[in-house]
Every structure is written in C-alpha cells, then in structure tokens.
Amino acid sequence: GAGVSQSPRYKVTKRGQDVALRCDPISGHVSLYWYRQALGQGPEFLTYFNYEAQQDKSGLPNDRFSAERPEGSISTLTIQRTEQRDSAMYRCASSLVMAATQYFGPGTRLLVL
Amino acid sequence: AQSVTQLDSHVSVSEGTPVLLRCNYSSSYSPSLFWYVQHPNKGLQLLLKYTSAATLVKGINGFEAEFKKSETSFHLTKPSAHMSDAAEYFCVVSDQYGNKLVFGAGTILRVKS
C-alpha cells in the first residue's frame, strides 16, 4: 500500500515568507508526527497528533512554527516569517495507533535564502 | 531524559566483511530501541526494534542488534556487508510513552568493493 507522502519535496523560499508543508499519512493511521533534521544530524521531534488532537508540541522551536490536522488525516506544518536557520529537512511519520512503530515519509527539504 | 550516542560518525567496510555500528543509550526507564536506515533521497526505513522481549533482535536485510542492559548498548551487526547496505544508520530511543523518538547523530556506512 501507499506509504507516507509529503509535499512539496523541495521548497526554496526567501527570508520572511511563510511556508506550508504537507503530510499525508498511511491510510488508517491515527497518529502523526513531525520531525526536523538539520544537515549532519539526526531528526529532532517537533510535535505529534492523535487523530486531530495535538498531543505534544514541546519540540516546536518558537511561535513561528505551528501544525494542524483538522480532520485527523492530512497535516500541515506552517512556518511563518521564515529565517535562514529554518533551512532543514522536515520529516513526517505516522503510526497505526499511539506509541506504535513510526513510518516515515521522504521528507521536505526547505531552503530559506 | 533519554539520549542516544552513536560512537562512530563514519564506518567503512569491504563487501563481504562483517558490519558493526555501535550505539549506547541513556534512559531512566525500560526503553524501546530502534535502528532506522536512510538511503540517499529516500525516507527513513525501520530496520529493527527492541521492546523488552528477546534481547537479540533480528531485522530486515540480515541485520540484527543485541540489547545489553549492563552495557547500555544496542549495537547493530550484519555478518556480511553488501554494496546496497551503504547508507546512513540511526540508533533511536523512544520516550517513556513511546511517542517521541530521540535519534542519534547517525553513522554513515561505506561499503568498498
């Protein structure tokens, strides 16, 4: 079956612009996770959802970052007023239920000029 | 808090020789541990996971890992490397609720012909 998909795969934007990154989880997976991976490092947790409820957003670096999952399926990670330090790979994962194995998508590489 | 240390940033082996990727963890509770692999331009793929059952865990593509509580280690091994094993490998520990994954910095495996 289809895995986790993310779009766009690559995004180049100018500093100060807002960007929206989309994640489409595996069908039937109720939990969805966002991670950020800087170059040369492992992914770091940002936030996660169970159905449409955001359960933990402790990893979001500041209030420019927000995420939503209004219908409990597709999720959007939004970064407002982007800065160069936001450049990274943004990864999404989903799991069948909470605390189950997480399956990752291909990621969105964001470059802020 | 939980953490993971991957002891080698780069490992180089010849095709057909054994692979050893080292990982130490720190956790205040009984951890769930994982190894994920990342091939270029692809998403993170789960190799194997330990969840307090057998201490020797077998994964895909001939990889296995042994959980050693006394040494707080979870090293990844494979008896004979193949060219297709060249990738970046991440050792991962989950938080106590099983939702937030904490990644190591990664080990890049190079396989020489």
PDB file of C-alpha atoms in Angstrom:
ATOM      1  CA  GLY A   1       0.000   0.000   0.000  1.00  0.00           C
ATOM      2  CA  ALA A   2       0.946   3.647  -0.222  1.00  0.00           C
ATOM      3  CA  GLY A   3       3.354   4.986   2.348  1.00  0.00           C
ATOM      4  CA  VAL A   4       3.554   8.395   3.965  1.00  0.00           C
ATOM      5  CA  SER A   5       3.737  11.142   1.384  1.00  0.00           C
ATOM      6  CA  GLN A   6       4.981  14.680   1.790  1.00  0.00           C
ATOM      7  CA  SER A   7       4.771  17.715  -0.424  1.00  0.00           C
ATOM      8  CA  PRO A   8       6.497  19.590  -1.732  1.00  0.00           C
ATOM      9  CA  ARG A   9       9.673  17.519  -1.794  1.00  0.00           C
ATOM     10  CA  TYR A  10      11.780  20.655  -2.164  1.00  0.00           C
ATOM     11  CA  LYS A  11      10.948  24.213  -1.240  1.00  0.00           C
ATOM     12  CA  VAL A  12      13.086  27.275  -1.766  1.00  0.00           C
ATOM     13  CA  THR A  13      11.811  30.474  -0.225  1.00  0.00           C
ATOM     14  CA  LYS A  14      13.034  33.894   0.701  1.00  0.00           C
ATOM     15  CA  ARG A  15      13.549  35.009   4.244  1.00  0.00           C
ATOM     16  CA  GLY A  16      10.366  36.450   5.712  1.00  0.00           C
ATOM     17  CA  GLN A  17       7.979  34.371   3.617  1.00  0.00           C
ATOM     18  CA  ASP A  18       5.525  31.876   5.096  1.00  0.00           C
ATOM     19  CA  VAL A  19       5.689  28.228   4.038  1.00  0.00           C
ATOM     20  CA  ALA A  20       3.269  25.329   4.455  1.00  0.00           C
ATOM     21  CA  LEU A  21       4.481  21.738   4.383  1.00  0.00           C
ATOM     22  CA  ARG A  22       2.011  18.948   3.867  1.00  0.00           C
ATOM     23  CA  CYS A  23       1.970  15.385   5.170  1.00  0.00           C
ATOM     24  CA  ASP A  24      -0.403  12.641   4.055  1.00  0.00           C
ATOM     25  CA  PRO A  25      -0.159   9.658   6.434  1.00  0.00           C
ATOM     26  CA  ILE A  26      -0.671   5.997   5.696  1.00  0.00           C
ATOM     27  CA  SER A  27      -4.375   5.311   5.362  1.00  0.00           C
ATOM     28  CA  GLY A  28      -5.892   4.336   8.692  1.00  0.00           C
ATOM     29  CA  HIS A  29      -3.009   5.622  10.809  1.00  0.00           C
ATOM     30  CA  VAL A  30      -4.365   7.712  13.659  1.00  0.00           C
ATOM     31  CA  SER A  31      -1.095   9.173  14.936  1.00  0.00           C
ATOM     32  CA  LEU A  32       1.095  11.609  13.020  1.00  0.00           C
ATOM     33  CA  TYR A  33       4.482  13.049  13.938  1.00  0.00           C
ATOM     34  CA  TRP A  34       6.691  15.882  12.674  1.00  0.00           C
ATOM     35  CA  TYR A  35      10.477  15.955  12.960  1.00  0.00           C
ATOM     36  CA  ARG A  36      13.163  18.347  11.729  1.00  0.00           C
ATOM     37  CA  GLN A  37      16.588  17.189  10.581  1.00  0.00           C
ATOM     38  CA  ALA A  38      19.453  19.631  10.228  1.00  0.00           C
ATOM     39  CA  LEU A  39      22.331  18.746   7.942  1.00  0.00           C
ATOM     40  CA  GLY A  40      24.635  16.175   9.530  1.00  0.00           C
ATOM     41  CA  GLN A  41      22.313  15.491  12.460  1.00  0.00           C
ATOM     42  CA  GLY A  42      19.567  13.081  13.368  1.00  0.00           C
ATOM     43  CA  PRO A  43      15.907  14.105  13.224  1.00  0.00           C
ATOM     44  CA  GLU A  44      14.518  16.037  16.194  1.00  0.00           C
ATOM     45  CA  PHE A  45      10.935  15.807  17.394  1.00  0.00           C
ATOM     46  CA  LEU A  46       8.662  18.779  16.760  1.00  0.00           C
ATOM     47  CA  THR A  47       5.076  17.748  17.512  1.00  0.00           C
ATOM     48  CA  TYR A  48       2.557  14.950  17.187  1.00  0.00           C
ATOM     49  CA  PHE A  49      -1.163  14.348  16.792  1.00  0.00           C
ATOM     50  CA  ASN A  50      -3.552  11.638  17.793  1.00  0.00           C
ATOM     51  CA  TYR A  51      -6.463  11.927  15.378  1.00  0.00           C
ATOM     52  CA  GLU A  52      -6.992  15.701  15.120  1.00  0.00           C
ATOM     53  CA  ALA A  53      -5.744  16.488  18.624  1.00  0.00           C
ATOM     54  CA  GLN A  54      -2.265  17.916  19.007  1.00  0.00           C
ATOM     55  CA  GLN A  55      -0.873  15.933  21.925  1.00  0.00           C
ATOM     56  CA  ASP A  56       2.588  17.374  22.326  1.00  0.00           C
ATOM     57  CA  LYS A  57       4.128  20.438  20.749  1.00  0.00           C
ATOM     58  CA  SER A  58       7.077  20.732  23.055  1.00  0.00           C
ATOM     59  CA  GLY A  59       9.546  20.413  20.192  1.00  0.00           C
ATOM     60  CA  LEU A  60       8.318  23.378  18.180  1.00  0.00           C
ATOM     61  CA  PRO A  61      11.226  25.834  18.384  1.00  0.00           C
ATOM     62  CA  ASN A  62       9.200  29.062  18.655  1.00  0.00           C
ATOM     63  CA  ASP A  63       5.788  30.547  17.922  1.00  0.00           C
ATOM     64  CA  ARG A  64       6.548  30.943  14.221  1.00  0.00           C
ATOM     65  CA  PHE A  65       6.005  27.201  13.924  1.00  0.00           C
ATOM     66  CA  SER A  66       2.529  25.691  14.052  1.00  0.00           C
ATOM     67  CA  ALA A  67       0.868  22.487  12.931  1.00  0.00           C
ATOM     68  CA  GLU A  68      -2.662  21.318  12.390  1.00  0.00           C
ATOM     69  CA  ARG A  69      -4.531  18.182  11.436  1.00  0.00           C
ATOM     70  CA  PRO A  70      -8.139  19.363  11.267  1.00  0.00           C
ATOM     71  CA  GLU A  71      -9.796  16.169  10.035  1.00  0.00           C
ATOM     72  CA  GLY A  72      -7.461  13.667  11.595  1.00  0.00           C
ATOM     73  CA  SER A  73      -5.757  12.770   8.341  1.00  0.00           C
ATOM     74  CA  ILE A  74      -3.604  15.233   6.376  1.00  0.00           C
ATOM     75  CA  SER A  75      -1.428  17.541   8.438  1.00  0.00           C
ATOM     76  CA  THR A  76       0.171  20.871   7.630  1.00  0.00           C
ATOM     77  CA  LEU A  77       3.259  22.302   9.287  1.00  0.00           C
ATOM     78  CA  THR A  78       3.408  26.065   8.821  1.00  0.00           C
ATOM     79  CA  ILE A  79       6.432  28.247   9.348  1.00  0.00           C
ATOM     80  CA  GLN A  80       5.753  31.982   9.409  1.00  0.00           C
ATOM     81  CA  ARG A  81       8.317  34.673   8.610  1.00  0.00           C
ATOM     82  CA  THR A  82      10.943  32.108   7.686  1.00  0.00           C
ATOM     83  CA  GLU A  83      14.558  32.610   8.694  1.00  0.00           C
ATOM     84  CA  GLN A  84      17.715  31.082   7.255  1.00  0.00           C
ATOM     85  CA  ARG A  85      18.116  28.921  10.359  1.00  0.00           C
ATOM     86  CA  ASP A  86      14.824  27.200   9.451  1.00  0.00           C
ATOM     87  CA  SER A  87      16.562  25.512   6.496  1.00  0.00           C
ATOM     88  CA  ALA A  88      16.409  21.759   7.112  1.00  0.00           C
ATOM     89  CA  MET A  89      14.732  18.515   6.106  1.00  0.00           C
ATOM     90  CA  TYR A  90      11.252  18.288   7.590  1.00  0.00           C
ATOM     91  CA  ARG A  91      10.080  14.730   8.115  1.00  0.00           C
ATOM     92  CA  CYS A  92       6.645  13.369   8.815  1.00  0.00           C
ATOM     93  CA  ALA A  93       5.809   9.944  10.213  1.00  0.00           C
ATOM     94  CA  SER A  94       2.612   8.102  11.020  1.00  0.00           C
ATOM     95  CA  SER A  95       1.708   5.142  13.186  1.00  0.00           C
ATOM     96  CA  LEU A  96      -1.336   2.920  13.396  1.00  0.00           C
ATOM     97  CA  VAL A  97      -2.013   3.940  16.956  1.00  0.00           C
ATOM     98  CA  MET A  98      -0.201   5.959  19.597  1.00  0.00           C
ATOM     99  CA  ALA A  99       3.166   4.528  20.624  1.00  0.00           C
ATOM    100  CA  ALA A 100       3.261   2.115  17.691  1.00  0.00           C
ATOM    101  CA  THR A 101       6.020   1.867  15.100  1.00  0.00           C
ATOM    102  CA  GLN A 102       6.506   5.089  13.177  1.00  0.00           C
ATOM    103  CA  TYR A 103       6.771   5.011   9.391  1.00  0.00           C
ATOM    104  CA  PHE A 104       8.464   7.956   7.774  1.00  0.00           C
ATOM    105  CA  GLY A 105       7.819   9.841   4.575  1.00  0.00           C
ATOM    106  CA  PRO A 106      10.526  11.047   2.155  1.00  0.00           C
ATOM    107  CA  GLY A 107      10.732  14.487   3.746  1.00  0.00           C
ATOM    108  CA  THR A 108      10.542  18.065   2.509  1.00  0.00           C
ATOM    109  CA  ARG A 109      13.845  19.856   2.087  1.00  0.00           C
ATOM    110  CA  LEU A 110      13.391  23.533   2.906  1.00  0.00           C
ATOM    111  CA  LEU A 111      15.947  26.133   1.896  1.00  0.00           C
ATOM    112  CA  VAL A 112      15.487  29.686   3.112  1.00  0.00           C
ATOM    113  CA  LEU A 113      17.561  32.225   1.216  1.00  0.00           C
TER     114      LEU A 113
ATOM    115  CA  ALA B   1      15.710  12.281  29.836  1.00  0.00           C
ATOM    116  CA  GLN B   2      16.653   9.707  27.283  1.00  0.00           C
ATOM    117  CA  SER B   3      19.551  10.046  24.852  1.00  0.00           C
ATOM    118  CA  VAL B   4      21.486   8.077  22.278  1.00  0.00           C
ATOM    119  CA  THR B   5      25.165   8.176  21.364  1.00  0.00           C
ATOM    120  CA  GLN B   6      26.392   6.662  18.127  1.00  0.00           C
ATOM    121  CA  LEU B   7      30.063   6.099  18.646  1.00  0.00           C
ATOM    122  CA  ASP B   8      31.197   6.354  15.021  1.00  0.00           C
ATOM    123  CA  SER B   9      30.156   9.022  12.545  1.00  0.00           C
ATOM    124  CA  HIS B  10      31.621   7.012   9.620  1.00  0.00           C
ATOM    125  CA  VAL B  11      32.318   3.300   9.182  1.00  0.00           C
ATOM    126  CA  SER B  12      33.984   1.790   6.129  1.00  0.00           C
ATOM    127  CA  VAL B  13      33.979  -1.958   5.391  1.00  0.00           C
ATOM    128  CA  SER B  14      34.771  -4.160   2.412  1.00  0.00           C
ATOM    129  CA  GLU B  15      31.996  -6.046   0.699  1.00  0.00           C
ATOM    130  CA  GLY B  16      31.536  -9.457   2.296  1.00  0.00           C
ATOM    131  CA  THR B  17      33.051  -8.494   5.660  1.00  0.00           C
ATOM    132  CA  PRO B  18      31.116  -8.008   8.919  1.00  0.00           C
ATOM    133  CA  VAL B  19      29.421  -4.745   9.862  1.00  0.00           C
ATOM    134  CA  LEU B  20      29.357  -3.309  13.388  1.00  0.00           C
ATOM    135  CA  LEU B  21      27.639   0.008  14.118  1.00  0.00           C
ATOM    136  CA  ARG B  22      27.854   1.000  17.766  1.00  0.00           C
ATOM    137  CA  CYS B  23      25.161   2.664  19.866  1.00  0.00           C
ATOM    138  CA  ASN B  24      24.891   3.474  23.560  1.00  0.00           C
ATOM    139  CA  TYR B  25      21.726   4.777  25.152  1.00  0.00           C
ATOM    140  CA  SER B  26      20.698   6.506  28.326  1.00  0.00           C
ATOM    141  CA  SER B  27      17.237   6.063  29.776  1.00  0.00           C
ATOM    142  CA  SER B  28      15.644   6.235  33.209  1.00  0.00           C
ATOM    143  CA  TYR B  29      13.068   3.573  32.308  1.00  0.00           C
ATOM    144  CA  SER B  30      12.949   0.378  30.287  1.00  0.00           C
ATOM    145  CA  PRO B  31      13.473   1.707  26.776  1.00  0.00           C
ATOM    146  CA  SER B  32      12.200   0.853  23.333  1.00  0.00           C
ATOM    147  CA  LEU B  33      15.110   0.978  20.911  1.00  0.00           C
ATOM    148  CA  PHE B  34      15.214   1.084  17.134  1.00  0.00           C
ATOM    149  CA  TRP B  35      17.575   1.207  14.204  1.00  0.00           C
ATOM    150  CA  TYR B  36      16.470   3.146  11.122  1.00  0.00           C
ATOM    151  CA  VAL B  37      18.308   3.371   7.792  1.00  0.00           C
ATOM    152  CA  GLN B  38      18.296   6.272   5.369  1.00  0.00           C
ATOM    153  CA  HIS B  39      19.323   5.734   1.777  1.00  0.00           C
ATOM    154  CA  PRO B  40      20.086   8.822  -0.328  1.00  0.00           C
ATOM    155  CA  ASN B  41      16.963  10.715  -1.369  1.00  0.00           C
ATOM    156  CA  LYS B  42      14.716   8.255   0.429  1.00  0.00           C
ATOM    157  CA  GLY B  43      12.783   8.236   3.667  1.00  0.00           C
ATOM    158  CA  LEU B  44      13.830   6.617   6.905  1.00  0.00           C
ATOM    159  CA  GLN B  45      13.183   2.883   6.911  1.00  0.00           C
ATOM    160  CA  LEU B  46      12.816   0.795  10.058  1.00  0.00           C
ATOM    161  CA  LEU B  47      15.457  -1.953  10.262  1.00  0.00           C
ATOM    162  CA  LEU B  48      14.506  -3.463  13.612  1.00  0.00           C
ATOM    163  CA  LYS B  49      13.130  -2.664  17.058  1.00  0.00           C
ATOM    164  CA  TYR B  50      13.570  -3.852  20.631  1.00  0.00           C
ATOM    165  CA  THR B  51      10.624  -3.676  23.001  1.00  0.00           C
ATOM    166  CA  SER B  52      11.668  -5.730  26.051  1.00  0.00           C
ATOM    167  CA  ALA B  53      11.122  -9.152  24.528  1.00  0.00           C
ATOM    168  CA  ALA B  54      14.139 -11.147  23.286  1.00  0.00           C
ATOM    169  CA  THR B  55      17.411  -9.277  23.710  1.00  0.00           C
ATOM    170  CA  LEU B  56      18.675 -10.372  20.289  1.00  0.00           C
ATOM    171  CA  VAL B  57      16.535  -8.705  17.652  1.00  0.00           C
ATOM    172  CA  LYS B  58      16.537  -9.720  14.013  1.00  0.00           C
ATOM    173  CA  GLY B  59      15.652  -7.174  11.366  1.00  0.00           C
ATOM    174  CA  ILE B  60      15.402  -6.868   7.637  1.00  0.00           C
ATOM    175  CA  ASN B  61      18.222  -7.455   5.139  1.00  0.00           C
ATOM    176  CA  GLY B  62      20.200  -9.678   7.504  1.00  0.00           C
ATOM    177  CA  PHE B  63      20.769  -7.065  10.215  1.00  0.00           C
ATOM    178  CA  GLU B  64      20.450  -7.804  13.912  1.00  0.00           C
ATOM    179  CA  ALA B  65      21.042  -5.978  17.169  1.00  0.00           C
ATOM    180  CA  GLU B  66      21.596  -7.091  20.740  1.00  0.00           C
ATOM    181  CA  PHE B  67      20.212  -5.225  23.732  1.00  0.00           C
ATOM    182  CA  LYS B  68      22.720  -5.274  26.606  1.00  0.00           C
ATOM    183  CA  LYS B  69      21.297  -3.573  29.664  1.00  0.00           C
ATOM    184  CA  SER B  70      24.509  -3.889  31.703  1.00  0.00           C
ATOM    185  CA  GLU B  71      26.427  -2.032  28.993  1.00  0.00           C
ATOM    186  CA  THR B  72      23.517   0.241  27.942  1.00  0.00           C
ATOM    187  CA  SER B  73      24.312  -0.727  24.369  1.00  0.00           C
ATOM    188  CA  PHE B  74      22.317  -1.647  21.297  1.00  0.00           C
ATOM    189  CA  HIS B  75      24.902  -2.332  18.591  1.00  0.00           C
ATOM    190  CA  LEU B  76      23.843  -3.183  15.030  1.00  0.00           C
ATOM    191  CA  THR B  77      25.585  -6.031  13.210  1.00  0.00           C
ATOM    192  CA  LYS B  78      25.496  -7.888   9.921  1.00  0.00           C
ATOM    193  CA  PRO B  79      27.700 -10.883   9.091  1.00  0.00           C
ATOM    194  CA  SER B  80      28.479  -9.896   5.504  1.00  0.00           C
ATOM    195  CA  ALA B  81      28.179  -6.426   4.007  1.00  0.00           C
ATOM    196  CA  HIS B  82      26.627  -5.835   0.625  1.00  0.00           C
ATOM    197  CA  MET B  83      27.096  -2.820  -1.586  1.00  0.00           C
ATOM    198  CA  SER B  84      23.421  -1.972  -1.159  1.00  0.00           C
ATOM    199  CA  ASP B  85      23.977  -1.546   2.608  1.00  0.00           C
ATOM    200  CA  ALA B  86      25.772   1.751   2.021  1.00  0.00           C
ATOM    201  CA  ALA B  87      23.568   4.322   3.757  1.00  0.00           C
ATOM    202  CA  GLU B  88      23.192   6.341   6.943  1.00  0.00           C
ATOM    203  CA  TYR B  89      22.038   4.454  10.033  1.00  0.00           C
ATOM    204  CA  PHE B  90      20.307   5.957  13.054  1.00  0.00           C
ATOM    205  CA  CYS B  91      20.002   4.468  16.518  1.00  0.00           C
ATOM    206  CA  VAL B  92      16.807   5.647  18.196  1.00  0.00           C
ATOM    207  CA  VAL B  93      15.242   5.514  21.659  1.00  0.00           C
ATOM    208  CA  SER B  94      11.620   6.388  22.359  1.00  0.00           C
ATOM    209  CA  ASP B  95      10.313   8.432  25.278  1.00  0.00           C
ATOM    210  CA  GLN B  96       8.622   6.583  28.094  1.00  0.00           C
ATOM    211  CA  TYR B  97       5.227   6.879  26.398  1.00  0.00           C
ATOM    212  CA  GLY B  98       6.503   5.531  23.100  1.00  0.00           C
ATOM    213  CA  ASN B  99       5.589   8.563  21.036  1.00  0.00           C
ATOM    214  CA  LYS B 100       8.583  10.879  20.849  1.00  0.00           C
ATOM    215  CA  LEU B 101      11.632   9.363  19.157  1.00  0.00           C
ATOM    216  CA  VAL B 102      15.104  10.549  20.102  1.00  0.00           C
ATOM    217  CA  PHE B 103      17.655   9.975  17.340  1.00  0.00           C
ATOM    218  CA  GLY B 104      21.392   9.610  17.461  1.00  0.00           C
ATOM    219  CA  ALA B 105      23.542  11.707  15.154  1.00  0.00           C
ATOM    220  CA  GLY B 106      23.825   8.886  12.630  1.00  0.00           C
ATOM    221  CA  THR B 107      26.575   6.643  11.256  1.00  0.00           C
ATOM    222  CA  ILE B 108      27.406   6.696   7.570  1.00  0.00           C
ATOM    223  CA  LEU B 109      28.298   3.228   6.342  1.00  0.00           C
ATOM    224  CA  ARG B 110      30.527   2.950   3.298  1.00  0.00           C
ATOM    225  CA  VAL B 111      30.955  -0.424   1.578  1.00  0.00           C
ATOM    226  CA  LYS B 112      34.017  -0.875  -0.606  1.00  0.00           C
ATOM    227  CA  SER B 113      34.127  -3.337  -3.483  1.00  0.00           C
TER     228      SER B 113
END
